[in-house]
PDB file of C-alpha atoms in Angstrom:
ATOM      1  CA  MET A 507     115.747 102.299 114.920  1.00 83.00           C
ATOM      2  CA  ARG A 508     115.681 105.458 113.137  1.00 88.00           C
ATOM      3  CA  LEU A 509     119.505 105.969 113.710  1.00 86.00           C
ATOM      4  CA  TYR A 510     119.612 103.032 111.176  1.00 90.00           C
ATOM      5  CA  LEU A 511     117.086 104.936 109.209  1.00 92.00           C
ATOM      6  CA  TRP A 512     119.291 107.443 108.805  1.00 88.00           C
ATOM      7  CA  PHE A 513     122.644 105.736 108.053  1.00 87.00           C
ATOM      8  CA  LEU A 514     120.111 103.556 105.413  1.00 92.00           C
ATOM      9  CA  LEU A 515     119.240 106.833 103.601  1.00 92.00           C
ATOM     10  CA  ARG A 516     121.941 107.880 103.202  1.00 87.00           C
ATOM     11  CA  GLY A 517     124.234 104.886 102.317  1.00 87.00           C
ATOM     12  CA  SER A 518     121.203 104.326  99.432  1.00 92.00           C
ATOM     13  CA  PHE A 519     121.967 108.189  98.709  1.00 90.00           C
ATOM     14  CA  VAL A 520     125.803 107.711  98.318  1.00 85.00           C
ATOM     15  CA  TRP A 521     125.191 105.265  95.572  1.00 90.00           C
ATOM     16  CA  ALA A 522     122.398 106.896  93.630  1.00 92.00           C
ATOM     17  CA  VAL A 523     124.693 109.730  92.913  1.00 88.00           C
ATOM     18  CA  SER A 524     127.633 107.162  92.810  1.00 85.00           C
ATOM     19  CA  THR A 525     125.525 105.102  90.411  1.00 89.00           C
ATOM     20  CA  LEU A 526     124.719 108.351  88.349  1.00 91.00           C
ATOM     21  CA  ILE A 527     128.178 109.498  88.322  1.00 86.00           C
ATOM     22  CA  LEU A 528     129.219 106.597  86.597  1.00 86.00           C
ATOM     23  CA  ARG A 529     126.558 106.417  84.327  1.00 91.00           C
ATOM     24  CA  LEU A 530     127.484 110.083  82.773  1.00 89.00           C
ATOM     25  CA  LEU A 531     130.831 109.285  82.220  1.00 84.00           C
ATOM     26  CA  PRO A 532     131.845 109.135  78.543  1.00 86.00           C
ATOM     27  CA  GLU A 533     132.514 105.998  77.231  1.00 85.00           C
ATOM     28  CA  ASP A 534     136.313 106.448  76.096  1.00 81.00           C
ATOM     29  CA  TRP A 535     137.329 106.683  80.137  1.00 77.00           C
ATOM     30  CA  VAL A 536     136.153 103.152  80.465  1.00 78.00           C
ATOM     31  CA  ASP A 537     136.867 101.081  77.640  1.00 77.00           C
ATOM     32  CA  ARG A 538     139.453  99.960  79.584  1.00 74.00           C
ATOM     33  CA  PRO A 539     139.725  96.833  82.645  1.00 75.00           C
ATOM     34  CA  ALA A 540     142.432  99.230  84.415  1.00 74.00           C
ATOM     35  CA  TRP A 541     140.170 102.100  84.232  1.00 73.00           C
ATOM     36  CA  THR A 542     137.012 100.725  84.886  1.00 71.00           C
ATOM     37  CA  LEU A 543     138.586  99.394  88.193  1.00 72.00           C
ATOM     38  CA  LEU A 544     140.379 103.031  89.118  1.00 75.00           C
ATOM     39  CA  ILE A 545     137.172 104.844  88.674  1.00 74.00           C
ATOM     40  CA  THR A 546     135.405 102.879  90.320  1.00 72.00           C
ATOM     41  CA  GLY A 547     137.953 102.425  93.023  1.00 74.00           C
ATOM     42  CA  GLY A 548     137.864 106.643  93.284  1.00 75.00           C
ATOM     43  CA  ILE A 549     133.406 106.412  93.993  1.00 71.00           C
ATOM     44  CA  SER A 550     134.098 103.363  96.256  1.00 70.00           C
ATOM     45  CA  GLY A 551     136.592 105.461  97.850  1.00 71.00           C
ATOM     46  CA  ALA A 552     134.186 108.159  98.392  1.00 66.00           C
ATOM     47  CA  GLY A 553     131.764 106.315  99.367  1.00 65.00           C
ATOM     48  CA  LEU A 554     134.024 105.543 102.587  1.00 68.00           C
ATOM     49  CA  VAL A 555     135.122 109.401 103.315  1.00 67.00           C
ATOM     50  CA  ILE A 556     131.840 109.382 103.173  1.00 65.00           C
ATOM     51  CA  ALA A 557     130.831 106.418 105.883  1.00 66.00           C
ATOM     52  CA  THR A 558     133.834 107.770 108.093  1.00 70.00           C
ATOM     53  CA  LEU A 559     132.379 111.742 107.982  1.00 62.00           C
ATOM     54  CA  ILE A 560     129.034 109.524 108.911  1.00 64.00           C
ATOM     55  CA  PHE A 561     131.027 108.400 111.216  1.00 66.00           C
ATOM     56  CA  LEU A 562     131.985 111.541 113.292  1.00 66.00           C
ATOM     57  CA  ARG A 563     128.551 112.793 113.903  1.00 70.00           C
ATOM     58  CA  LYS A 564     128.085 110.871 117.937  1.00 73.00           C
ATOM     59  CA  VAL A 565     127.018 106.942 117.341  1.00 78.00           C
ATOM     60  CA  GLU A 566     127.554 105.202 120.840  1.00 79.00           C
ATOM     61  CA  ASP A 567     129.977 102.756 120.682  1.00 76.00           C
ATOM     62  CA  ARG A 568     127.357 100.147 120.706  1.00 83.00           C
ATOM     63  CA  HIS A 569     125.210 100.955 117.402  1.00 84.00           C
ATOM     64  CA  GLN A 570     128.090 102.490 115.564  1.00 80.00           C
ATOM     65  CA  LEU A 571     128.815  98.726 113.679  1.00 83.00           C
ATOM     66  CA  PRO A 572     124.965  98.433 112.829  1.00 87.00           C
ATOM     67  CA  ALA A 573     125.017 101.645 112.071  1.00 85.00           C
ATOM     68  CA  LEU A 574     127.690 101.626 109.131  1.00 83.00           C
ATOM     69  CA  VAL A 575     126.257  98.196 108.208  1.00 88.00           C
ATOM     70  CA  SER A 576     122.395  99.820 107.570  1.00 90.00           C
ATOM     71  CA  PHE A 577     125.433 102.163 105.414  1.00 87.00           C
ATOM     72  CA  VAL A 578     126.755  99.400 102.832  1.00 88.00           C
ATOM     73  CA  ALA A 579     123.720  96.839 103.068  1.00 91.00           C
ATOM     74  CA  PRO A 580     121.394  98.749 100.979  1.00 92.00           C
ATOM     75  CA  GLN A 581     124.341  99.774  98.655  1.00 91.00           C
ATOM     76  CA  MET A 582     125.362  95.632  98.150  1.00 91.00           C
ATOM     77  CA  VAL A 583     122.029  94.865  97.334  1.00 94.00           C
ATOM     78  CA  LEU A 584     121.549  97.589  94.943  1.00 94.00           C
ATOM     79  CA  ASP A 585     125.222  97.207  93.296  1.00 92.00           C
ATOM     80  CA  ALA A 586     124.053  93.766  92.600  1.00 92.00           C
ATOM     81  CA  GLY A 587     120.709  94.608  90.508  1.00 94.00           C
ATOM     82  CA  VAL A 588     123.067  96.800  88.625  1.00 94.00           C
ATOM     83  CA  VAL A 589     125.725  94.019  87.927  1.00 93.00           C
ATOM     84  CA  VAL A 590     122.388  92.064  87.329  1.00 94.00           C
ATOM     85  CA  ALA A 591     121.069  95.058  84.069  1.00 96.00           C
ATOM     86  CA  PHE A 592     125.070  96.120  83.880  1.00 95.00           C
ATOM     87  CA  THR A 593     124.733  96.862  80.626  1.00 94.00           C
ATOM     88  CA  ASP A 594     120.877  98.883  81.350  1.00 96.00           C
ATOM     89  CA  ILE A 595     122.179 100.964  83.675  1.00 95.00           C
ATOM     90  CA  LEU A 596     125.392 101.575  82.665  1.00 93.00           C
ATOM     91  CA  PRO A 597     125.557 101.378  78.811  1.00 94.00           C
ATOM     92  CA  ASN A 598     128.921 103.871  78.641  1.00 91.00           C
ATOM     93  CA  PHE A 599     130.769 100.704  79.836  1.00 90.00           C
ATOM     94  CA  PRO A 600     131.756  97.805  77.848  1.00 90.00           C
ATOM     95  CA  PRO A 601     129.915  94.877  78.588  1.00 90.00           C
ATOM     96  CA  GLY A 602     132.850  92.279  79.780  1.00 89.00           C
ATOM     97  CA  HIS A 603     133.347  94.775  82.880  1.00 88.00           C
ATOM     98  CA  ALA A 604     130.471  93.482  84.682  1.00 91.00           C
ATOM     99  CA  PRO A 605     131.926  90.857  86.804  1.00 91.00           C
ATOM    100  CA  LEU A 606     134.650  93.700  87.054  1.00 86.00           C
ATOM    101  CA  PHE A 607     133.047  96.022  88.363  1.00 87.00           C
ATOM    102  CA  GLY A 608     130.844  93.800  90.265  1.00 89.00           C
ATOM    103  CA  ALA A 609     134.582  91.662  92.283  1.00 88.00           C
ATOM    104  CA  PHE A 610     135.114  94.621  92.708  1.00 83.00           C
ATOM    105  CA  VAL A 611     132.637  96.672  94.107  1.00 85.00           C
ATOM    106  CA  LEU A 612     131.877  93.712  96.469  1.00 86.00           C
ATOM    107  CA  TRP A 613     135.649  94.001  97.612  1.00 84.00           C
ATOM    108  CA  CYS A 614     134.934  97.539  98.577  1.00 82.00           C
ATOM    109  CA  TYR A 615     131.602  97.302 100.900  1.00 83.00           C
ATOM    110  CA  ALA A 616     133.859  93.799 102.464  1.00 84.00           C
ATOM    111  CA  VAL A 617     136.398  96.868 103.417  1.00 81.00           C
ATOM    112  CA  MET A 618     134.164  99.314 104.727  1.00 79.00           C
ATOM    113  CA  VAL A 619     132.301  96.713 107.270  1.00 82.00           C
ATOM    114  CA  MET A 620     136.309  95.043 108.471  1.00 82.00           C
ATOM    115  CA  THR A 621     137.008  98.331 109.172  1.00 77.00           C
ATOM    116  CA  ALA A 622     134.151  99.007 111.491  1.00 76.00           C
ATOM    117  CA  VAL A 623     134.325  95.989 112.615  1.00 80.00           C
ATOM    118  CA  VAL A 624     138.196  96.905 113.528  1.00 79.00           C
ATOM    119  CA  ALA A 625     137.178 100.073 114.787  1.00 73.00           C
ATOM    120  CA  THR A 626     134.588  98.979 117.105  1.00 75.00           C
ATOM    121  CA  ARG A 627     135.695  95.747 118.479  1.00 76.00           C
ATOM    122  CA  PRO A 628     136.414  96.433 122.656  1.00 74.00           C
ATOM    123  CA  ARG A 629     139.894  97.330 123.319  1.00 71.00           C
TER     124      ARG A 629
END
């Protein structure tokens, strides 16, 4: 249980830092949908790298998948809240980008979880 809490806290921290970075971006950087995708993808990709690096922590095979789910789950829940309150949390983004942002971050999390599933499957 302690291991999963460790990953849950790290996931929440990664979410907070990523959201802060998105919040601090200048408005003229995120005025087009393509830039929204590119910037959000870069931030989410950094999260994938961080998840991979965290996995280098010697976690037993049977705990790897639940640990990564513990890492990703709080981010998914918190980003759902970001989409609901998009204009309040990310006022530098055009309001019309909320569905694009929500779909893209959900897709990034799905890629992280599917990568974990494939990486931890029995061989």
